[in-house]
Amino acid sequence: MKIFRLILLILHLGILFLLLGSLMNAYIPPKIFPWFNLLSLGFPILIISYIILTIFWVFSWKKRAFIFMFAGLAFINPVKRWVNFSTDKKGASTIKVVSFNIKGGTMGQKNIEDFLKSQNADVILLQEDGGRQFPVLKDYQRTASNGYISILTKHKILNDKLIYSSDETEGIPAGLQADIEIRGKVYKFLNIYLYPFKFEKDMVRLNGDSDANEQKLKDVVKRLIPTFKKHQGQVDVLRRTIESSPYPVILTGDFNSVPNSYEYYHLSAGLEDAFLTAGKGSATSFHDYKFPIRIDYVFSSESIRAVSYVVDRSVSLSDHYPVISELSLGEK
């Protein structure tokens, strides 16, 4: 029994160090050490394992349980970025924002149009829009689509511009900015679509062949690491756009990055995560792999307060669920 507990203790300590490693994404960029960013993908499994082992020590009446419980406090906010239970919020002068990766409309163009129209949103931010037109949304102004991202709004668009990183070679923008006048005040909306990993299910589906599975894992890592590094260049240019904005910022989109990643820490710096403020339950927004993955977000300047945040899981029109948030534009 002592040997068994020793093995569990070593395992628990190992998981703790891996979790602490994921926190290093706030400080160490992928181009220097990409492996910390890799840990963020496994955060749900790591934290669940950590909690189970902590409970084991509690019921074993071991003093080390208190040490692990105290160390676990460092992961309260990282956990809340995945699963949160906020209280109901109220706010005046709200706008409704919808962010949705529609996967080119390949799963039903008309159903997507009907869904977007039914939302009656102030601003709709689409990723992977495929350059499709939305004739039923005739009351909306729209930025020119480049086939990847676009913004539609009932309000006046003053200007818009695609944002590219300096090392972009495939013509995929990091984001789209649009200055939109709402009720006499201007807000900068940023629609983000960080470079995709371009995985197919067969590439990550394991089977009984250990050699084949090992090769799949190696191929996955080979695809992840360069993409993390590419994201760093995109994040750099997006941060400059945020920091130079003369207007309050509302940033949404498909980050192709999970919470606690380098991308999350640096894009959210100085902004508020609407899910942390007003979200309830799970923030999982990508559902194609049957694994809890949150890669769609709504952030805003501190002068803008989230009143509600919903991941609409009743809508199966893409491999993403739409993210819907109401934002109060009044001062806190």
CSV table of N, CA and C in Angstrom, one decimal, residues 53-213:
chain,number,residue,atom,x,y,z
A,53,LEU,N,-7.1,13.1,-7.3
A,53,LEU,CA,-6.0,12.7,-6.5
A,53,LEU,C,-6.1,13.4,-5.1
A,54,THR,N,-6.4,14.7,-5.2
A,54,THR,CA,-6.6,15.5,-4.0
A,54,THR,C,-7.7,14.9,-3.1
A,55,ILE,N,-8.8,14.6,-3.7
A,55,ILE,CA,-9.9,13.9,-2.9
A,55,ILE,C,-9.4,12.6,-2.3
A,56,PHE,N,-8.6,11.9,-3.0
A,56,PHE,CA,-8.0,10.6,-2.5
A,56,PHE,C,-7.2,10.8,-1.2
A,57,TRP,N,-6.4,11.9,-1.2
A,57,TRP,CA,-5.6,12.2,-0.1
A,57,TRP,C,-6.4,12.7,1.1
A,58,VAL,N,-7.5,13.4,0.8
A,58,VAL,CA,-8.4,13.8,1.9
A,58,VAL,C,-9.0,12.6,2.6
A,59,PHE,N,-9.5,11.7,1.8
A,59,PHE,CA,-10.2,10.5,2.4
A,59,PHE,C,-9.1,9.5,3.0
A,60,SER,N,-7.9,9.7,2.6
A,60,SER,CA,-6.8,8.9,3.2
A,60,SER,C,-6.3,9.5,4.5
A,61,TRP,N,-6.8,10.7,4.9
A,61,TRP,CA,-6.4,11.4,6.1
A,61,TRP,C,-4.9,11.7,6.1
A,62,LYS,N,-4.4,12.2,4.9
A,62,LYS,CA,-3.0,12.5,4.8
A,62,LYS,C,-2.9,14.0,4.8
A,63,LYS,N,-1.9,14.5,5.5
A,63,LYS,CA,-1.7,16.0,5.6
A,63,LYS,C,-1.3,16.6,4.3
A,64,ARG,N,-0.8,15.8,3.4
A,64,ARG,CA,-0.4,16.3,2.1
A,64,ARG,C,-1.6,16.8,1.3
A,65,ALA,N,-2.8,16.3,1.7
A,65,ALA,CA,-4.1,16.8,1.1
A,65,ALA,C,-4.2,18.3,1.2
A,66,PHE,N,-3.8,18.9,2.4
A,66,PHE,CA,-3.9,20.3,2.6
A,66,PHE,C,-2.9,21.1,1.7
A,67,ILE,N,-1.7,20.5,1.5
A,67,ILE,CA,-0.7,21.1,0.6
A,67,ILE,C,-1.3,21.2,-0.8
A,68,PHE,N,-1.9,20.0,-1.3
A,68,PHE,CA,-2.4,20.0,-2.7
A,68,PHE,C,-3.6,20.9,-2.8
A,69,MET,N,-4.4,21.0,-1.8
A,69,MET,CA,-5.6,21.9,-1.8
A,69,MET,C,-5.2,23.3,-1.9
A,70,PHE,N,-4.1,23.7,-1.1
A,70,PHE,CA,-3.6,25.1,-1.1
A,70,PHE,C,-3.0,25.4,-2.5
A,71,ALA,N,-2.2,24.4,-3.0
A,71,ALA,CA,-1.6,24.7,-4.4
A,71,ALA,C,-2.7,24.8,-5.4
A,72,GLY,N,-3.8,24.1,-5.2
A,72,GLY,CA,-4.9,24.1,-6.2
A,72,GLY,C,-5.6,25.4,-6.4
A,73,LEU,N,-5.4,26.3,-5.3
A,73,LEU,CA,-6.0,27.6,-5.4
A,73,LEU,C,-5.4,28.4,-6.6
A,74,ALA,N,-4.2,28.1,-7.1
A,74,ALA,CA,-3.6,28.8,-8.2
A,74,ALA,C,-4.4,28.6,-9.5
A,75,PHE,N,-5.3,27.5,-9.5
A,75,PHE,CA,-6.0,27.2,-10.7
A,75,PHE,C,-7.4,27.5,-10.7
A,76,ILE,N,-7.9,28.3,-9.8
A,76,ILE,CA,-9.3,28.7,-9.7
A,76,ILE,C,-9.7,29.5,-11.0
A,77,ASN,N,-9.0,30.5,-11.3
A,77,ASN,CA,-9.3,31.3,-12.5
A,77,ASN,C,-9.1,30.5,-13.8
A,78,PRO,N,-8.0,29.8,-13.9
A,78,PRO,CA,-7.9,28.9,-15.1
A,78,PRO,C,-9.1,28.0,-15.3
A,79,VAL,N,-9.6,27.4,-14.2
A,79,VAL,CA,-10.8,26.5,-14.3
A,79,VAL,C,-12.0,27.3,-14.7
A,80,LYS,N,-12.2,28.5,-14.1
A,80,LYS,CA,-13.4,29.3,-14.5
A,80,LYS,C,-13.4,29.8,-15.9
A,81,ARG,N,-12.2,29.7,-16.6
A,81,ARG,CA,-12.2,30.0,-18.0
A,81,ARG,C,-12.9,28.9,-18.8
A,82,TRP,N,-13.0,27.8,-18.3
A,82,TRP,CA,-13.7,26.6,-18.9
A,82,TRP,C,-15.1,26.4,-18.4
A,83,VAL,N,-15.2,26.5,-17.1
A,83,VAL,CA,-16.5,26.2,-16.4
A,83,VAL,C,-16.7,27.3,-15.4
A,84,ASN,N,-17.9,28.0,-15.5
A,84,ASN,CA,-18.1,29.2,-14.6
A,84,ASN,C,-19.5,29.2,-14.2
A,85,PHE,N,-19.8,29.8,-13.0
A,85,PHE,CA,-21.1,30.0,-12.5
A,85,PHE,C,-21.3,31.4,-11.9
A,86,SER,N,-21.6,32.4,-12.8
A,86,SER,CA,-21.7,33.7,-12.4
A,86,SER,C,-23.1,34.0,-12.0
A,87,THR,N,-23.3,35.1,-11.2
A,87,THR,CA,-24.6,35.6,-10.8
A,87,THR,C,-25.2,36.3,-12.0
A,88,ASP,N,-26.6,36.5,-11.9
A,88,ASP,CA,-27.3,37.2,-13.0
A,88,ASP,C,-26.8,38.7,-12.9
A,89,LYS,N,-26.7,39.3,-14.1
A,89,LYS,CA,-26.2,40.7,-14.3
A,89,LYS,C,-27.3,41.5,-14.9
A,90,LYS,N,-27.3,42.8,-14.6
A,90,LYS,CA,-28.2,43.7,-15.2
A,90,LYS,C,-27.4,44.9,-15.7
A,91,GLY,N,-27.9,45.5,-16.8
A,91,GLY,CA,-27.2,46.6,-17.3
A,91,GLY,C,-28.1,47.4,-18.3
A,92,ALA,N,-27.8,48.7,-18.3
A,92,ALA,CA,-28.6,49.6,-19.2
A,92,ALA,C,-27.8,49.8,-20.5
A,93,SER,N,-28.6,50.2,-21.5
A,93,SER,CA,-28.0,50.5,-22.8
A,93,SER,C,-27.2,49.3,-23.4
A,94,THR,N,-27.8,48.1,-23.5
A,94,THR,CA,-27.1,46.9,-23.9
A,94,THR,C,-27.2,46.8,-25.4
A,95,ILE,N,-26.2,46.1,-26.0
A,95,ILE,CA,-26.2,45.6,-27.3
A,95,ILE,C,-26.0,44.1,-27.4
A,96,LYS,N,-26.5,43.5,-28.4
A,96,LYS,CA,-26.4,42.0,-28.5
A,96,LYS,C,-25.4,41.7,-29.6
A,97,VAL,N,-24.4,40.9,-29.3
A,97,VAL,CA,-23.3,40.5,-30.2
A,97,VAL,C,-23.3,39.0,-30.4
A,98,VAL,N,-23.2,38.6,-31.6
A,98,VAL,CA,-23.2,37.2,-32.0
A,98,VAL,C,-21.9,36.9,-32.7
A,99,SER,N,-21.1,35.9,-32.2
A,99,SER,CA,-19.9,35.5,-32.9
A,99,SER,C,-20.1,34.0,-33.3
A,100,PHE,N,-19.8,33.7,-34.6
A,100,PHE,CA,-20.2,32.4,-35.1
A,100,PHE,C,-19.2,32.0,-36.2
A,101,ASN,N,-18.5,30.9,-36.1
A,101,ASN,CA,-17.8,30.3,-37.2
A,101,ASN,C,-18.8,29.4,-37.9
A,102,ILE,N,-19.2,29.7,-39.1
A,102,ILE,CA,-20.2,29.0,-39.8
A,102,ILE,C,-19.7,27.9,-40.7
A,103,LYS,N,-18.4,27.7,-40.7
A,103,LYS,CA,-17.8,26.6,-41.5
A,103,LYS,C,-18.2,26.8,-43.0
A,104,GLY,N,-18.2,28.0,-43.5
A,104,GLY,CA,-18.5,28.2,-44.9
A,104,GLY,C,-19.9,28.0,-45.3
A,105,GLY,N,-20.8,27.8,-44.3
A,105,GLY,CA,-22.2,27.6,-44.6
A,105,GLY,C,-22.5,26.2,-45.2
A,106,THR,N,-21.5,25.3,-45.1
A,106,THR,CA,-21.7,24.0,-45.7
A,106,THR,C,-22.7,23.1,-45.0
A,107,MET,N,-23.1,23.4,-43.8
A,107,MET,CA,-24.1,22.6,-43.1
A,107,MET,C,-25.5,23.2,-43.2
A,108,GLY,N,-25.7,24.1,-44.1
A,108,GLY,CA,-27.0,24.6,-44.2
A,108,GLY,C,-27.1,26.1,-44.3
A,109,GLN,N,-27.0,26.7,-45.5
A,109,GLN,CA,-26.9,28.1,-45.7
A,109,GLN,C,-28.2,28.8,-45.2
A,110,LYS,N,-29.4,28.2,-45.6
A,110,LYS,CA,-30.6,28.9,-45.3
A,110,LYS,C,-30.9,28.8,-43.8
A,111,ASN,N,-30.5,27.7,-43.1
A,111,ASN,CA,-30.7,27.6,-41.7
A,111,ASN,C,-29.9,28.6,-40.9
A,112,ILE,N,-28.7,28.8,-41.4
A,112,ILE,CA,-27.8,29.8,-40.8
A,112,ILE,C,-28.4,31.2,-41.0
A,113,GLU,N,-28.9,31.5,-42.2
A,113,GLU,CA,-29.5,32.8,-42.4
A,113,GLU,C,-30.6,33.0,-41.4
A,114,ASP,N,-31.5,32.0,-41.3
A,114,ASP,CA,-32.7,32.1,-40.5
A,114,ASP,C,-32.3,32.3,-39.0
A,115,PHE,N,-31.2,31.5,-38.6
A,115,PHE,CA,-30.8,31.7,-37.2
A,115,PHE,C,-30.3,33.1,-37.0
A,116,LEU,N,-29.4,33.6,-37.9
A,116,LEU,CA,-28.9,34.9,-37.7
A,116,LEU,C,-30.0,36.0,-37.6
A,117,LYS,N,-30.9,35.9,-38.5
A,117,LYS,CA,-32.0,36.8,-38.6
A,117,LYS,C,-32.8,36.8,-37.3
A,118,SER,N,-33.0,35.6,-36.7
A,118,SER,CA,-33.9,35.4,-35.5
A,118,SER,C,-33.2,36.0,-34.3
A,119,GLN,N,-31.9,36.2,-34.3
A,119,GLN,CA,-31.1,36.7,-33.2
A,119,GLN,C,-31.4,38.2,-33.0
A,120,ASN,N,-31.7,38.9,-34.1
A,120,ASN,CA,-31.9,40.4,-34.1
A,120,ASN,C,-30.7,41.1,-33.4
A,121,ALA,N,-29.5,40.6,-33.7
A,121,ALA,CA,-28.3,41.2,-33.0
A,121,ALA,C,-27.9,42.5,-33.5
A,122,ASP,N,-27.3,43.3,-32.7
A,122,ASP,CA,-26.7,44.6,-33.1
A,122,ASP,C,-25.5,44.4,-34.0
A,123,VAL,N,-24.7,43.4,-33.6
A,123,VAL,CA,-23.5,43.1,-34.4
A,123,VAL,C,-23.3,41.6,-34.5
A,124,ILE,N,-23.0,41.2,-35.8
A,124,ILE,CA,-22.8,39.7,-36.0
A,124,ILE,C,-21.4,39.6,-36.6
A,125,LEU,N,-20.6,38.8,-36.0
A,125,LEU,CA,-19.2,38.6,-36.4
A,125,LEU,C,-19.0,37.2,-36.8
A,126,LEU,N,-18.7,37.0,-38.1
A,126,LEU,CA,-18.6,35.6,-38.7
A,126,LEU,C,-17.2,35.2,-39.0
A,127,GLN,N,-16.9,34.0,-38.8
A,127,GLN,CA,-15.6,33.4,-39.2
A,127,GLN,C,-15.9,32.3,-40.2
A,128,GLU,N,-15.0,32.0,-41.1
A,128,GLU,CA,-15.1,31.0,-42.1
A,128,GLU,C,-16.5,31.3,-42.8
A,129,ASP,N,-16.7,32.5,-43.2
A,129,ASP,CA,-18.0,32.8,-43.9
A,129,ASP,C,-18.0,32.4,-45.3
A,130,GLY,N,-16.9,32.0,-45.9
A,130,GLY,CA,-16.8,31.5,-47.3
A,130,GLY,C,-17.2,32.5,-48.3
A,131,GLY,N,-17.3,33.8,-47.9
A,131,GLY,CA,-17.7,34.8,-48.9
A,131,GLY,C,-19.2,34.8,-49.2
A,132,ARG,N,-20.0,34.0,-48.4
A,132,ARG,CA,-21.4,33.9,-48.8
A,132,ARG,C,-22.2,35.2,-48.5
A,133,GLN,N,-23.2,35.3,-49.2
A,133,GLN,CA,-24.1,36.5,-49.1
A,133,GLN,C,-25.3,36.1,-48.2
A,134,PHE,N,-25.8,37.1,-47.5
A,134,PHE,CA,-27.0,36.9,-46.6
A,134,PHE,C,-28.1,37.8,-46.9
A,135,PRO,N,-28.8,37.5,-48.0
A,135,PRO,CA,-29.8,38.5,-48.4
A,135,PRO,C,-31.0,38.8,-47.4
A,136,VAL,N,-31.2,37.8,-46.5
A,136,VAL,CA,-32.3,38.0,-45.6
A,136,VAL,C,-31.9,39.1,-44.5
A,137,LEU,N,-30.6,39.4,-44.4
A,137,LEU,CA,-30.1,40.3,-43.5
A,137,LEU,C,-30.0,41.7,-44.1
A,138,LYS,N,-31.0,42.1,-44.8
A,138,LYS,CA,-30.9,43.3,-45.6
A,138,LYS,C,-30.9,44.6,-44.8
A,139,ASP,N,-31.2,44.5,-43.5
A,139,ASP,CA,-31.1,45.7,-42.6
A,139,ASP,C,-29.7,45.9,-42.1
A,140,TYR,N,-28.8,45.1,-42.4
A,140,TYR,CA,-27.5,45.1,-41.9
A,140,TYR,C,-26.5,45.7,-42.9
A,141,GLN,N,-25.6,46.6,-42.4
A,141,GLN,CA,-24.4,46.9,-43.2
A,141,GLN,C,-23.4,45.8,-43.0
A,142,ARG,N,-22.5,45.6,-44.0
A,142,ARG,CA,-21.6,44.5,-43.9
A,142,ARG,C,-20.2,44.9,-44.5
A,143,THR,N,-19.2,44.5,-43.8
A,143,THR,CA,-17.8,44.7,-44.3
A,143,THR,C,-17.6,43.8,-45.5
A,144,ALA,N,-16.7,44.1,-46.4
A,144,ALA,CA,-16.5,43.3,-47.6
A,144,ALA,C,-15.8,42.0,-47.1
A,145,SER,N,-16.4,40.9,-47.5
A,145,SER,CA,-15.8,39.6,-47.1
A,145,SER,C,-14.6,39.2,-47.9
A,146,ASN,N,-13.6,38.6,-47.3
A,146,ASN,CA,-12.5,38.1,-48.0
A,146,ASN,C,-12.5,36.5,-48.0
A,147,GLY,N,-13.7,36.0,-47.6
A,147,GLY,CA,-13.8,34.6,-47.6
A,147,GLY,C,-13.6,33.9,-46.3
A,148,TYR,N,-13.0,34.7,-45.4
A,148,TYR,CA,-12.7,34.2,-44.0
A,148,TYR,C,-13.5,34.8,-42.9
A,149,ILE,N,-13.5,36.2,-42.9
A,149,ILE,CA,-14.2,36.9,-41.8
A,149,ILE,C,-15.0,38.1,-42.3
A,150,SER,N,-16.1,38.4,-41.6
A,150,SER,CA,-16.8,39.6,-42.0
A,150,SER,C,-17.6,40.0,-40.7
A,151,ILE,N,-18.1,41.3,-40.8
A,151,ILE,CA,-18.9,41.8,-39.7
A,151,ILE,C,-20.1,42.4,-40.3
A,152,LEU,N,-21.3,42.1,-39.7
A,152,LEU,CA,-22.5,42.7,-40.1
A,152,LEU,C,-23.1,43.5,-38.9
A,153,THR,N,-23.7,44.6,-39.1
A,153,THR,CA,-24.2,45.4,-38.0
A,153,THR,C,-25.4,46.3,-38.5
A,154,LYS,N,-26.3,46.5,-37.5
A,154,LYS,CA,-27.4,47.4,-37.8
A,154,LYS,C,-27.0,48.9,-37.7
A,155,HIS,N,-25.8,49.1,-37.2
A,155,HIS,CA,-25.3,50.5,-36.9
A,155,HIS,C,-24.4,50.9,-38.0
A,156,LYS,N,-23.9,52.1,-37.9
A,156,LYS,CA,-23.1,52.7,-39.0
A,156,LYS,C,-21.6,52.3,-38.9
A,157,ILE,N,-21.1,51.7,-40.0
A,157,ILE,CA,-19.7,51.3,-40.1
A,157,ILE,C,-18.9,52.5,-40.6
A,158,LEU,N,-18.0,53.1,-39.8
A,158,LEU,CA,-17.2,54.2,-40.2
A,158,LEU,C,-16.1,53.8,-41.1
A,159,ASN,N,-15.4,52.7,-40.7
A,159,ASN,CA,-14.3,52.2,-41.6
A,159,ASN,C,-14.0,50.8,-41.1
A,160,ASP,N,-13.4,50.0,-42.0
A,160,ASP,CA,-13.0,48.6,-41.7
A,160,ASP,C,-11.7,48.3,-42.4
A,161,LYS,N,-10.9,47.3,-41.8
A,161,LYS,CA,-9.6,47.0,-42.3
A,161,LYS,C,-9.2,45.6,-41.9
A,162,LEU,N,-8.7,44.8,-42.8
A,162,LEU,CA,-8.2,43.5,-42.5
A,162,LEU,C,-6.8,43.6,-41.8
A,163,ILE,N,-6.5,42.7,-40.9
A,163,ILE,CA,-5.3,42.8,-40.1
A,163,ILE,C,-4.4,41.5,-40.5
A,164,TYR,N,-3.2,41.8,-41.0
A,164,TYR,CA,-2.3,40.6,-41.3
A,164,TYR,C,-1.1,40.7,-40.5
A,165,SER,N,-0.5,39.6,-40.1
A,165,SER,CA,0.7,39.5,-39.5
A,165,SER,C,1.8,39.7,-40.5
A,166,SER,N,3.0,40.1,-40.1
A,166,SER,CA,4.1,40.3,-41.0
A,166,SER,C,4.6,39.1,-41.7
A,167,ASP,N,4.4,37.9,-41.1
A,167,ASP,CA,4.9,36.7,-41.7
A,167,ASP,C,3.8,35.9,-42.4
A,168,GLU,N,2.7,36.5,-42.7
A,168,GLU,CA,1.6,35.8,-43.4
A,168,GLU,C,1.9,35.5,-44.8
A,169,THR,N,1.7,34.2,-45.2
A,169,THR,CA,2.1,33.8,-46.6
A,169,THR,C,0.9,33.2,-47.3
A,170,GLU,N,-0.2,32.9,-46.7
A,170,GLU,CA,-1.3,32.2,-47.3
A,170,GLU,C,-2.5,33.1,-47.5
A,171,GLY,N,-2.4,34.4,-47.2
A,171,GLY,CA,-3.5,35.3,-47.4
A,171,GLY,C,-4.6,35.2,-46.4
A,172,ILE,N,-4.4,34.5,-45.2
A,172,ILE,CA,-5.4,34.4,-44.2
A,172,ILE,C,-5.1,35.5,-43.2
A,173,PRO,N,-6.1,36.4,-43.0
A,173,PRO,CA,-5.9,37.5,-42.1
A,173,PRO,C,-6.0,37.0,-40.6
A,174,ALA,N,-5.3,37.7,-39.7
A,174,ALA,CA,-5.4,37.4,-38.3
A,174,ALA,C,-6.7,37.9,-37.8
A,175,GLY,N,-7.3,39.0,-38.4
A,175,GLY,CA,-8.5,39.6,-37.9
A,175,GLY,C,-9.0,40.7,-38.8
A,176,LEU,N,-10.2,41.2,-38.4
A,176,LEU,CA,-10.8,42.3,-39.1
A,176,LEU,C,-11.3,43.3,-38.1
A,177,GLN,N,-10.9,44.6,-38.3
A,177,GLN,CA,-11.3,45.6,-37.4
A,177,GLN,C,-12.4,46.5,-38.1
A,178,ALA,N,-13.3,46.9,-37.3
A,178,ALA,CA,-14.3,47.9,-37.9
A,178,ALA,C,-14.7,48.8,-36.8
A,179,ASP,N,-14.6,50.1,-37.1
A,179,ASP,CA,-15.1,51.2,-36.1
A,179,ASP,C,-16.6,51.4,-36.4
A,180,ILE,N,-17.4,51.2,-35.4
A,180,ILE,CA,-18.9,51.2,-35.6
A,180,ILE,C,-19.4,52.2,-34.6
A,181,GLU,N,-20.3,53.1,-35.1
A,181,GLU,CA,-20.9,54.1,-34.3
A,181,GLU,C,-22.2,53.6,-33.8
A,182,ILE,N,-22.4,53.5,-32.5
A,182,ILE,CA,-23.6,53.0,-31.8
A,182,ILE,C,-24.1,54.1,-30.8
A,183,ARG,N,-25.2,54.6,-31.1
A,183,ARG,CA,-25.9,55.6,-30.2
A,183,ARG,C,-24.9,56.8,-29.9
A,184,GLY,N,-24.3,57.2,-31.0
A,184,GLY,CA,-23.5,58.4,-30.9
A,184,GLY,C,-22.1,58.2,-30.4
A,185,LYS,N,-21.7,57.0,-30.1
A,185,LYS,CA,-20.3,56.7,-29.6
A,185,LYS,C,-19.7,55.7,-30.5
A,186,VAL,N,-18.4,55.7,-30.7
A,186,VAL,CA,-17.7,54.8,-31.6
A,186,VAL,C,-17.0,53.7,-30.8
A,187,TYR,N,-17.1,52.5,-31.3
A,187,TYR,CA,-16.5,51.3,-30.7
A,187,TYR,C,-15.7,50.6,-31.8
A,188,LYS,N,-14.5,50.0,-31.4
A,188,LYS,CA,-13.7,49.3,-32.3
A,188,LYS,C,-14.1,47.8,-32.1
A,189,PHE,N,-14.6,47.2,-33.1
A,189,PHE,CA,-14.9,45.7,-33.1
A,189,PHE,C,-13.8,45.0,-33.8
A,190,LEU,N,-13.3,43.9,-33.2
A,190,LEU,CA,-12.3,43.1,-33.8
A,190,LEU,C,-12.8,41.7,-33.9
A,191,ASN,N,-12.8,41.2,-35.1
A,191,ASN,CA,-13.3,39.8,-35.4
A,191,ASN,C,-12.0,39.0,-35.7
A,192,ILE,N,-11.7,38.0,-34.8
A,192,ILE,CA,-10.5,37.3,-34.9
A,192,ILE,C,-10.6,35.9,-35.5
A,193,TYR,N,-9.7,35.5,-36.3
A,193,TYR,CA,-9.6,34.2,-36.8
A,193,TYR,C,-8.2,33.8,-36.9
A,194,LEU,N,-7.6,33.2,-35.8
A,194,LEU,CA,-6.2,32.8,-35.8
A,194,LEU,C,-6.1,31.6,-36.7
A,195,TYR,N,-4.9,31.5,-37.2
A,195,TYR,CA,-4.5,30.4,-38.2
A,195,TYR,C,-5.0,29.0,-37.7
A,196,PRO,N,-5.8,28.3,-38.5
A,196,PRO,CA,-6.3,27.0,-38.1
A,196,PRO,C,-5.3,25.9,-38.2
A,197,PHE,N,-5.6,24.9,-37.3
A,197,PHE,CA,-4.7,23.7,-37.3
A,197,PHE,C,-4.9,22.8,-38.5
A,198,LYS,N,-6.1,22.9,-39.1
A,198,LYS,CA,-6.5,22.0,-40.2
A,198,LYS,C,-6.4,20.5,-39.9
A,199,PHE,N,-7.0,20.2,-38.8
A,199,PHE,CA,-7.1,18.7,-38.4
A,199,PHE,C,-8.3,18.1,-39.1
A,200,GLU,N,-8.2,16.8,-39.4
A,200,GLU,CA,-9.3,16.0,-39.7
A,200,GLU,C,-9.5,15.0,-38.6
A,201,LYS,N,-10.7,14.4,-38.5
A,201,LYS,CA,-10.9,13.5,-37.4
A,201,LYS,C,-10.0,12.3,-37.4
A,202,ASP,N,-9.7,11.8,-38.6
A,202,ASP,CA,-8.9,10.6,-38.7
A,202,ASP,C,-7.5,10.9,-38.2
A,203,MET,N,-7.1,12.1,-38.2
A,203,MET,CA,-5.7,12.5,-37.8
A,203,MET,C,-5.5,12.4,-36.3
A,204,VAL,N,-6.6,12.5,-35.6
A,204,VAL,CA,-6.5,12.5,-34.1
A,204,VAL,C,-7.2,11.3,-33.5
A,205,ARG,N,-7.9,10.5,-34.3
A,205,ARG,CA,-8.6,9.3,-33.8
A,205,ARG,C,-7.7,8.1,-33.6
A,206,LEU,N,-7.5,7.7,-32.3
A,206,LEU,CA,-6.6,6.6,-32.0
A,206,LEU,C,-7.3,5.2,-32.2
A,207,ASN,N,-6.6,4.2,-32.5
A,207,ASN,CA,-7.1,2.8,-32.7
A,207,ASN,C,-6.2,1.9,-31.9
A,208,GLY,N,-6.4,0.6,-32.2
A,208,GLY,CA,-5.6,-0.4,-31.4
A,208,GLY,C,-4.2,-0.6,-31.9
A,209,ASP,N,-3.8,0.0,-32.9
A,209,ASP,CA,-2.5,-0.1,-33.5
A,209,ASP,C,-1.5,0.9,-32.8
A,210,SER,N,-0.7,0.4,-31.9
A,210,SER,CA,0.2,1.3,-31.1
A,210,SER,C,1.2,2.1,-31.9
A,211,ASP,N,1.7,1.4,-32.9
A,211,ASP,CA,2.7,2.1,-33.8
A,211,ASP,C,2.0,3.2,-34.6
A,212,ALA,N,0.8,2.9,-35.1
A,212,ALA,CA,0.1,3.9,-35.9
A,212,ALA,C,-0.3,5.1,-35.0
A,213,ASN,N,-0.7,4.7,-33.7
A,213,ASN,CA,-1.1,5.8,-32.8
A,213,ASN,C,0.1,6.7,-32.4
